[in-house]
PDB file of C-alpha atoms in Angstrom:
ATOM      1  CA  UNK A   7      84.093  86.020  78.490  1.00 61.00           C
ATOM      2  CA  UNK A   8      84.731  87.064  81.916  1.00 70.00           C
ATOM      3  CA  UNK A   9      88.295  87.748  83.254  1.00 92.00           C
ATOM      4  CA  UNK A  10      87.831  85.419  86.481  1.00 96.00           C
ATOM      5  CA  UNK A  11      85.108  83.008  86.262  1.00 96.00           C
ATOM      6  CA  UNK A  12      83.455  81.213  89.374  1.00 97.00           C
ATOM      7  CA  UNK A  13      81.422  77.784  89.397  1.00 97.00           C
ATOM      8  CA  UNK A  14      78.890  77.278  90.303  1.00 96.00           C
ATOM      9  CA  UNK A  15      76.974  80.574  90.721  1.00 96.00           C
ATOM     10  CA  UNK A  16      74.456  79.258  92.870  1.00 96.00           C
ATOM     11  CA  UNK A  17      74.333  76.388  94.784  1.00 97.00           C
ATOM     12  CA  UNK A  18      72.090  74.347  97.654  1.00 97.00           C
ATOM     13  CA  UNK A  19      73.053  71.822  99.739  1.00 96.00           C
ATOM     14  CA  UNK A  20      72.548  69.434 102.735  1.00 96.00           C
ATOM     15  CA  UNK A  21      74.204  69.838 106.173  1.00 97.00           C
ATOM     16  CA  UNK A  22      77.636  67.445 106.338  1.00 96.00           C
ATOM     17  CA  UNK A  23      77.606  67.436 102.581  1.00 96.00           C
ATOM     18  CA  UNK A  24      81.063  68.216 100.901  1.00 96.00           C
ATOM     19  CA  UNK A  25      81.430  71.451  98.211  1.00 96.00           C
ATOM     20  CA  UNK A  26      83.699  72.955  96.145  1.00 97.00           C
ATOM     21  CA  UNK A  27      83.271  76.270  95.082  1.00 98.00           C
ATOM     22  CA  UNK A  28      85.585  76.639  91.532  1.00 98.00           C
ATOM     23  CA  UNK A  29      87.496  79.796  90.561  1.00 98.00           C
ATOM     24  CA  UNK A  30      89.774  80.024  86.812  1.00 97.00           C
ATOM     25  CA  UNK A  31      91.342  83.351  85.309  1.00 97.00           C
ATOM     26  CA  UNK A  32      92.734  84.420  82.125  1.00 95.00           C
ATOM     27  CA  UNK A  33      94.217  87.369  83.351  1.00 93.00           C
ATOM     28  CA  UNK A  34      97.124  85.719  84.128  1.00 92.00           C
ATOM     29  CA  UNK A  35      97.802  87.171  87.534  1.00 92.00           C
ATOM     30  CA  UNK A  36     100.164  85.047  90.399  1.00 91.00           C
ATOM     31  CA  UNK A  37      97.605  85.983  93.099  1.00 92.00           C
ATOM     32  CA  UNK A  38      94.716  84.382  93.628  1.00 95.00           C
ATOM     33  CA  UNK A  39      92.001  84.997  96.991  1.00 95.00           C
ATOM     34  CA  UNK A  40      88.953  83.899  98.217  1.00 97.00           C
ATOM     35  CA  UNK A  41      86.614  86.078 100.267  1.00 96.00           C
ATOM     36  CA  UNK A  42      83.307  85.819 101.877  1.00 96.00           C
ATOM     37  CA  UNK A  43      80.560  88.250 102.038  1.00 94.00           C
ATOM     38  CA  UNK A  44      77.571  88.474 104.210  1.00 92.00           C
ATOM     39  CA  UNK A  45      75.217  90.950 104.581  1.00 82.00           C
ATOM     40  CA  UNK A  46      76.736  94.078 106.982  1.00 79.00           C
ATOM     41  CA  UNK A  47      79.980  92.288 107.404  1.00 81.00           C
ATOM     42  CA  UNK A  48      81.804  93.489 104.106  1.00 86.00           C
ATOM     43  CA  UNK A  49      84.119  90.895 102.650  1.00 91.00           C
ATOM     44  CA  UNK A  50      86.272  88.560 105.002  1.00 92.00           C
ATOM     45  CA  UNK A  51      89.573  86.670 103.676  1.00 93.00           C
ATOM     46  CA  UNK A  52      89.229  83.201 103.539  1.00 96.00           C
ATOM     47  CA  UNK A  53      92.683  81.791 101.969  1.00 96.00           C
ATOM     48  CA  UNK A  54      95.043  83.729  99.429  1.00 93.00           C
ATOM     49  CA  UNK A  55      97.502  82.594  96.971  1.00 94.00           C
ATOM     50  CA  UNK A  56     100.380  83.974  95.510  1.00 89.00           C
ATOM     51  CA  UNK A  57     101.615  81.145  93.214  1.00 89.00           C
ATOM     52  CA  UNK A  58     100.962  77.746  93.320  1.00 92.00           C
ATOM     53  CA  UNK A  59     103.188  76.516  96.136  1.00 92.00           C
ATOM     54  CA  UNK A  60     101.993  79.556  98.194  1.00 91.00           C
ATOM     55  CA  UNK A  61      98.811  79.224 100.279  1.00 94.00           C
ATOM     56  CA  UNK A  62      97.690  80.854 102.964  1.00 92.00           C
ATOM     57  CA  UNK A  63      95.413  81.297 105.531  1.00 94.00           C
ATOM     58  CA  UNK A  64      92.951  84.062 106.072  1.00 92.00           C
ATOM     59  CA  UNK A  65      90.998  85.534 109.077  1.00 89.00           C
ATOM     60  CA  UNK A  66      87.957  83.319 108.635  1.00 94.00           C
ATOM     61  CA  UNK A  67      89.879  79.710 107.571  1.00 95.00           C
ATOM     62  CA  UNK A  68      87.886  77.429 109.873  1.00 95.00           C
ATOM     63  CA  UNK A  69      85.932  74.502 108.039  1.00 95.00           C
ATOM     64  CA  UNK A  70      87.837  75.705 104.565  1.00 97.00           C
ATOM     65  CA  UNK A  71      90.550  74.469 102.883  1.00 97.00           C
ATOM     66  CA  UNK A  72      91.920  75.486  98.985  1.00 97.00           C
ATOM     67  CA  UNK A  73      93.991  74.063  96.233  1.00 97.00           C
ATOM     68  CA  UNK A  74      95.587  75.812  93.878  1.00 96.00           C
ATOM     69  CA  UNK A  75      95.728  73.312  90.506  1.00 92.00           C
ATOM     70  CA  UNK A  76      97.347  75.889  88.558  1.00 94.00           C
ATOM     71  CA  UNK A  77      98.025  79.372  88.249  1.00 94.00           C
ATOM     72  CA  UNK A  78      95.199  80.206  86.849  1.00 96.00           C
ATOM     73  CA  UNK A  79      92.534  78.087  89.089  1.00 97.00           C
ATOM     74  CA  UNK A  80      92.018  78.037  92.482  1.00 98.00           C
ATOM     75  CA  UNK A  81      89.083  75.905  94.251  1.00 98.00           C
ATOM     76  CA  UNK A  82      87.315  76.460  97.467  1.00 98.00           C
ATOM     77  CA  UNK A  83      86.146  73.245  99.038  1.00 97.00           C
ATOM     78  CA  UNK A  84      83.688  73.219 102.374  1.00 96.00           C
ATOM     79  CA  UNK A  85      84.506  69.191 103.417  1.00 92.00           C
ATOM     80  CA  UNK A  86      81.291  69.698 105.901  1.00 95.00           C
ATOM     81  CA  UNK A  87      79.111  72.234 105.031  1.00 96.00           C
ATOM     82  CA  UNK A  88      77.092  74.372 107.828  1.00 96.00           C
ATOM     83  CA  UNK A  89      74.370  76.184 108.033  1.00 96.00           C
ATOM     84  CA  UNK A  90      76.509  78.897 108.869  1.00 95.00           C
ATOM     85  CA  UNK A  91      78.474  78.403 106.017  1.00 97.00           C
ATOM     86  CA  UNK A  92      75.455  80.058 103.766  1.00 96.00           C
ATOM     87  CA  UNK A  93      76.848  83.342 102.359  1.00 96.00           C
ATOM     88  CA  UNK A  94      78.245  84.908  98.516  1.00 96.00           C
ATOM     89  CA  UNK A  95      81.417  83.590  98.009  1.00 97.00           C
ATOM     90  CA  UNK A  96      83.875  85.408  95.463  1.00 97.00           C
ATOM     91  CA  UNK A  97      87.271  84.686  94.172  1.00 97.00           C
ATOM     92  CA  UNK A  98      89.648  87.381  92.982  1.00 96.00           C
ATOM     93  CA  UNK A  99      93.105  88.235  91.232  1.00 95.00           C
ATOM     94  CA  UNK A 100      95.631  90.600  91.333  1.00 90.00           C
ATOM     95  CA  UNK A 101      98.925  91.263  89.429  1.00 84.00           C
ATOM     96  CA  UNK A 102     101.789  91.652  92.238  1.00 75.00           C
ATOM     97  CA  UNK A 103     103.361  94.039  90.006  1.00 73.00           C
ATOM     98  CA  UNK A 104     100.424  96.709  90.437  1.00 69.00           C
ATOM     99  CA  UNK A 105      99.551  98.303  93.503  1.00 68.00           C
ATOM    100  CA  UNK A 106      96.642  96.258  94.145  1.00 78.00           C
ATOM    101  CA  UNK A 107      93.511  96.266  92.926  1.00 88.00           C
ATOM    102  CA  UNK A 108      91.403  92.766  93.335  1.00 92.00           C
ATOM    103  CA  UNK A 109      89.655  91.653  89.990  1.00 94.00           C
ATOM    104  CA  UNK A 110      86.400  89.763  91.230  1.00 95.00           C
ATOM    105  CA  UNK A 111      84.543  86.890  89.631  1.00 96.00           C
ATOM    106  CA  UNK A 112      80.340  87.264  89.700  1.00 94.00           C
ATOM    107  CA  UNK A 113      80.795  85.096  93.197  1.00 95.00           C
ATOM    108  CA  UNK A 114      78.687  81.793  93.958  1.00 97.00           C
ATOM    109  CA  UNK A 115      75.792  81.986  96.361  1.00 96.00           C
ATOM    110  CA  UNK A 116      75.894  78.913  98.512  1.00 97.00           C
ATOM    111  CA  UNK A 117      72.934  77.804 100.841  1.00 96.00           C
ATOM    112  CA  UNK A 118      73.770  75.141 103.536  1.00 96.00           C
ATOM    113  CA  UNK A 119      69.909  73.980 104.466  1.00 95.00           C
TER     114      UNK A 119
ATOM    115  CA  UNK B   8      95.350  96.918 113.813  1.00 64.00           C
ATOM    116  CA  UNK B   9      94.990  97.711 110.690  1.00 77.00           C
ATOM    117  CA  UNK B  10      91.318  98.413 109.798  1.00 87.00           C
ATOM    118  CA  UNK B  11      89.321 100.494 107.146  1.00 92.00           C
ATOM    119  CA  UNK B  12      85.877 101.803 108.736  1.00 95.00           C
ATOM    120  CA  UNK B  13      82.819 102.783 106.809  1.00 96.00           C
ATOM    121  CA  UNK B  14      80.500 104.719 109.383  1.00 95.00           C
ATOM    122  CA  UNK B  15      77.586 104.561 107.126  1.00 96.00           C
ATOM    123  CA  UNK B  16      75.774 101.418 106.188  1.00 95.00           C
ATOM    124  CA  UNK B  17      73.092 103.431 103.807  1.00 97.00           C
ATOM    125  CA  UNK B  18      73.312 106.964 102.293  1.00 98.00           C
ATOM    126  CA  UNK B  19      70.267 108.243 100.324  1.00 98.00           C
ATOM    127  CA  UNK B  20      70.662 111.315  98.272  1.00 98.00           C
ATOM    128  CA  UNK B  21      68.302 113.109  95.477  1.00 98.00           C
ATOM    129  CA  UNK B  22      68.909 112.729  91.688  1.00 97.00           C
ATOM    130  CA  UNK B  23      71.231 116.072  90.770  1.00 97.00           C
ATOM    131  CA  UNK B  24      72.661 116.152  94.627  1.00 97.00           C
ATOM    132  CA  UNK B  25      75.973 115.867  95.527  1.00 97.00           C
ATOM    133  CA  UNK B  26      76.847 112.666  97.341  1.00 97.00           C
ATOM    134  CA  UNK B  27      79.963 111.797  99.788  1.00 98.00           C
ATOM    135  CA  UNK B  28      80.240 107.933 101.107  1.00 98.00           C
ATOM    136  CA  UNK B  29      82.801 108.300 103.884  1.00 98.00           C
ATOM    137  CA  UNK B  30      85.938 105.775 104.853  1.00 98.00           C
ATOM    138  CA  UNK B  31      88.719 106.438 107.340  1.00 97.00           C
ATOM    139  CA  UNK B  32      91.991 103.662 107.597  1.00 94.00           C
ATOM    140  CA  UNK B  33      94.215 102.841 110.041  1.00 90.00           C
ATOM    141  CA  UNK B  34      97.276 101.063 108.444  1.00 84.00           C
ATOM    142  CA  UNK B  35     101.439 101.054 109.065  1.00 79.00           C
ATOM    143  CA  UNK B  36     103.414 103.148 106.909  1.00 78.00           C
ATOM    144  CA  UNK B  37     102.086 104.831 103.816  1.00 79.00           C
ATOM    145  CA  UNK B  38      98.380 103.504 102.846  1.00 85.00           C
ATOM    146  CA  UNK B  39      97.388 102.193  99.376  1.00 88.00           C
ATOM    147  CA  UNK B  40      93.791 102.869  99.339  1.00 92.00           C
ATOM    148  CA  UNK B  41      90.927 101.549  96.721  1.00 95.00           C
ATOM    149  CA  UNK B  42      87.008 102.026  96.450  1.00 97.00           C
ATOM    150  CA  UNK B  43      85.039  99.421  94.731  1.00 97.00           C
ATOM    151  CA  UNK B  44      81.080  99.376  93.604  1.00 97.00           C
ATOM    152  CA  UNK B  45      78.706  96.176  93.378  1.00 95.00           C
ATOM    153  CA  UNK B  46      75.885  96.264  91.758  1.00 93.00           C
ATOM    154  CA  UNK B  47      73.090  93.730  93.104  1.00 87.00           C
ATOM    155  CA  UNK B  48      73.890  89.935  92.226  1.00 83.00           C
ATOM    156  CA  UNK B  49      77.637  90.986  90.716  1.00 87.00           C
ATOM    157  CA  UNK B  50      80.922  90.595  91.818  1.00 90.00           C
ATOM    158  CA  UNK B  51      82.454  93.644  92.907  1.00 93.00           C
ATOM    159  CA  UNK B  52      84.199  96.338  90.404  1.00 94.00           C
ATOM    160  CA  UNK B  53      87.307  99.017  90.965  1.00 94.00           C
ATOM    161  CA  UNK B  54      86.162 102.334  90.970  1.00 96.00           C
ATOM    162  CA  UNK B  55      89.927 104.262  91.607  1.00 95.00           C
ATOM    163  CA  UNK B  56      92.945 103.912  94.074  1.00 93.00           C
ATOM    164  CA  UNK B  57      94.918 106.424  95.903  1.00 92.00           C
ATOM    165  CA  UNK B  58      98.783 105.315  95.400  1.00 86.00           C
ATOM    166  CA  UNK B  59     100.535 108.547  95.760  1.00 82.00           C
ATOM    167  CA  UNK B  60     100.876 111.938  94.939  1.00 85.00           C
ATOM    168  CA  UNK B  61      97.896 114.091  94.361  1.00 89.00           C
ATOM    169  CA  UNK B  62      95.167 113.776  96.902  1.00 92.00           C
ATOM    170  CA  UNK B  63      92.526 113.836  94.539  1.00 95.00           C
ATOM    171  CA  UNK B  64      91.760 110.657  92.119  1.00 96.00           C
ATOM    172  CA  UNK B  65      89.351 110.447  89.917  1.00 95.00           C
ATOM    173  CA  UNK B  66      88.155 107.181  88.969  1.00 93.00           C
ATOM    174  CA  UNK B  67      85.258 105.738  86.844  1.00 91.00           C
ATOM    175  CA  UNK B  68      81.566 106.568  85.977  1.00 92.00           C
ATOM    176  CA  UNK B  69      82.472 110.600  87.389  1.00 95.00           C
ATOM    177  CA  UNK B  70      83.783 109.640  90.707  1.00 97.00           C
ATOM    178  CA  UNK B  71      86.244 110.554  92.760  1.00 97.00           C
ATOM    179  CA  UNK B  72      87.894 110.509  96.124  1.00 97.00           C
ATOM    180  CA  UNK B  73      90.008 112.734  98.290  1.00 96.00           C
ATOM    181  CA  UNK B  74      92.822 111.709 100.254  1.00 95.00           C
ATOM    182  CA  UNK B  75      93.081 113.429 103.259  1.00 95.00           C
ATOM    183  CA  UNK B  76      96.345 112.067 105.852  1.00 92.00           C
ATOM    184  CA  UNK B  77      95.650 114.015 108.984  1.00 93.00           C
ATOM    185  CA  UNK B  78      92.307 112.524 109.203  1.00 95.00           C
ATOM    186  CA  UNK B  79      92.740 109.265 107.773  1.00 95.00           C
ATOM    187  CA  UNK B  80      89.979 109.332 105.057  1.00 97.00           C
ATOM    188  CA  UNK B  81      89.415 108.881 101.684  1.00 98.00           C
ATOM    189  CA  UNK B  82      85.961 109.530 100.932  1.00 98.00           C
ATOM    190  CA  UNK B  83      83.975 108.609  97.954  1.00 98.00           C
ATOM    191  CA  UNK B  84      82.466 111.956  95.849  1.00 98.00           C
ATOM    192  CA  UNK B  85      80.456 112.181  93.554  1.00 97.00           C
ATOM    193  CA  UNK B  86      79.296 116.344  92.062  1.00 96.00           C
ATOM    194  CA  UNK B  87      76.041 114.982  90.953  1.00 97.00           C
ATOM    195  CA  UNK B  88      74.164 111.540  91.766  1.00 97.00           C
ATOM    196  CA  UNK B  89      72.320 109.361  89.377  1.00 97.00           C
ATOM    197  CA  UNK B  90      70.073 106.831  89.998  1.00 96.00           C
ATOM    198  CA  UNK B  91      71.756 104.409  88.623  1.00 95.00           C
ATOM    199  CA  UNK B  92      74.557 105.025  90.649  1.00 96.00           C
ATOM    200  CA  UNK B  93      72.713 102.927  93.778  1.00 97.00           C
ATOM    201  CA  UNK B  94      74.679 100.214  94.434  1.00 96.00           C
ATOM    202  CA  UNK B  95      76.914  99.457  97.543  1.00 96.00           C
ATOM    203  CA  UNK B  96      80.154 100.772  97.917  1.00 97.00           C
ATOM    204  CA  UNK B  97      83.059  99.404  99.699  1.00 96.00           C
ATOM    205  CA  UNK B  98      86.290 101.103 100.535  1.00 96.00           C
ATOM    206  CA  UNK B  99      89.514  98.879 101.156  1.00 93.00           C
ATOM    207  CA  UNK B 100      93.174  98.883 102.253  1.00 90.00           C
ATOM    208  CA  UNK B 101      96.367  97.407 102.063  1.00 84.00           C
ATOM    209  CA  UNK B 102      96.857  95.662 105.041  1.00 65.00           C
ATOM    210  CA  UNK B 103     100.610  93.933 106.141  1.00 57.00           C
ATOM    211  CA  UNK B 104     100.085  90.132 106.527  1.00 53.00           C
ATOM    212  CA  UNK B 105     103.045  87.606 106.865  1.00 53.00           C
ATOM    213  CA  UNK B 106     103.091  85.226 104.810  1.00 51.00           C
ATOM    214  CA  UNK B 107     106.276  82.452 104.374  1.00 51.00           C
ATOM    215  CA  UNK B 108     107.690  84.300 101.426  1.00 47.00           C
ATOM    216  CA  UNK B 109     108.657  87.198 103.847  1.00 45.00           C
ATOM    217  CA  UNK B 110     105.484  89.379 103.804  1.00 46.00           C
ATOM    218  CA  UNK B 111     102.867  91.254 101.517  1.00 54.00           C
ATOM    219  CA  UNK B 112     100.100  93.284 101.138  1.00 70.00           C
ATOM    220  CA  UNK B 113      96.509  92.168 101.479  1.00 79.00           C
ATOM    221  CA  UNK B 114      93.315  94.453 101.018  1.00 83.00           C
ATOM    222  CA  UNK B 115      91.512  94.598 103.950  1.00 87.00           C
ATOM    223  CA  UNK B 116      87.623  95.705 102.894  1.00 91.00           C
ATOM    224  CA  UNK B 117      85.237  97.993 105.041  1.00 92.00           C
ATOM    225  CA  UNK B 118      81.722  96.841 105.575  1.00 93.00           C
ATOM    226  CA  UNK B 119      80.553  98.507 102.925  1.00 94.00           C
ATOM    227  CA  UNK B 120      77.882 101.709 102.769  1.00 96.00           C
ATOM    228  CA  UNK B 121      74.542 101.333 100.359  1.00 96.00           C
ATOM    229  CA  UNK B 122      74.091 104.177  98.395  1.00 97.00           C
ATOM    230  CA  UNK B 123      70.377 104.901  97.544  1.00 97.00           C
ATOM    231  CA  UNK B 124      69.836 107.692  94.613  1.00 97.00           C
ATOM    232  CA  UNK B 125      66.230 108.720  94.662  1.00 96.00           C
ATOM    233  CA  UNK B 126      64.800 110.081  91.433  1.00 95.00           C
TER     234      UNK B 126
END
């Protein structure tokens, strides 16, 4: 089974309709992120986590928001998706003891029609 | 600003060739730098990090990169390219962000460069 698993992996939806995007670990890492990736633009942060009273905002936060339900899951909602909104979504981990590295999940590809 | 730039979006190099995917970072203070792979329609996968000490890191599958201060890279090498090795290639940094428990590190990702091995 995979480290850090993301539901669903693909998904298509409606203008105005409201999606979650669903991330759970078993590595058991504190920090917790969600990025977005479209095509020439690399990854941007969307929210991060570093436990589950910690939540912050990333660069591209707008028309997001994020609960953390546990240490080891942290959802992604859109409350009114956008076209613009149509891109691979991933979730990742990493242990605040280490120097860094992200652990990804396979990501969920979301089109906003 | 802190920033990692990837002045490539595609490399191609021949089967057997020797193939370099460049990255340059701006950052405060001493950089933590990482290069990961992803492979079409996966998540994205940690090739090696620069931390400290010696410049050159190796790293999985037979790469490495070299850290070089003065210029501000750490570029992605490989001594011989495989075909299987095409896949694109980001290059990230840890970036300062505040954050209310006093401050951390985030990675901040370059755009990424597509590497393209031709048989």
């Amino acid at each position: 089974d995979a480290d850090v698993t993301q539901t669903p992996r693909n998904r298509i939806t409606k203008t105005g309709k409201r999606i979650m995007l669903e991330c759970s670990q078993t590595k058991g890492h504190d920090r917790m992120y969600w990025y977005r990736q479209d095509p020439g633009l690399g990854l941007q942060l969307i929210y991060y986590s570093f436990d589950v009273k910690d939540i912050n905002k990333g660069e591209i936060s707008d028309g997001y928001s994020v609960s953390r339900q546990a240490q080891a899951k942290f959802s992604l909602s859109l409350e009114s998706a956008i076209p613009n909104q149509t891109a691979l979504y991933f979730c990742a981990t990493s242990d605040p003891d280490g120097p860094g590295e992200l652990f990804f999940g396979e990501g969920s590809r979301l089109t906003v029609l | 600003a802190q920033s990692v730039a990837q002045p490539e979006d595609q490399v191609n190099v021949a089967e057997g060739n020797p193939l370099t995917v460049k990255c340059t970072y701006s950052v405060s203070g001493n950089p933590y730098l990482f290069w990961y792979v992803q492979y079409p329609n996966r998540g994205l996968q940690f090739l090696l990090k620069y931390i400290t000490g010696d410049n050159l890191v190796k790293g999985s599958y037979g790469f490495e990169a070299e850290f070089n201060k003065s210029q501000t890279s750490f570029h992605l090498k490989k001594p011989s390219a495989l075909v299987s090795d095409s896949a694109l290639y980001f290059c990230a940094v840890r970036a300062f962000l505040l954050a209310w428990s006093g401050g951390s590190y985030i990675p901040t990702f370059g755009r990424g460069t597509s590497l393209i091995v031709h048989p």
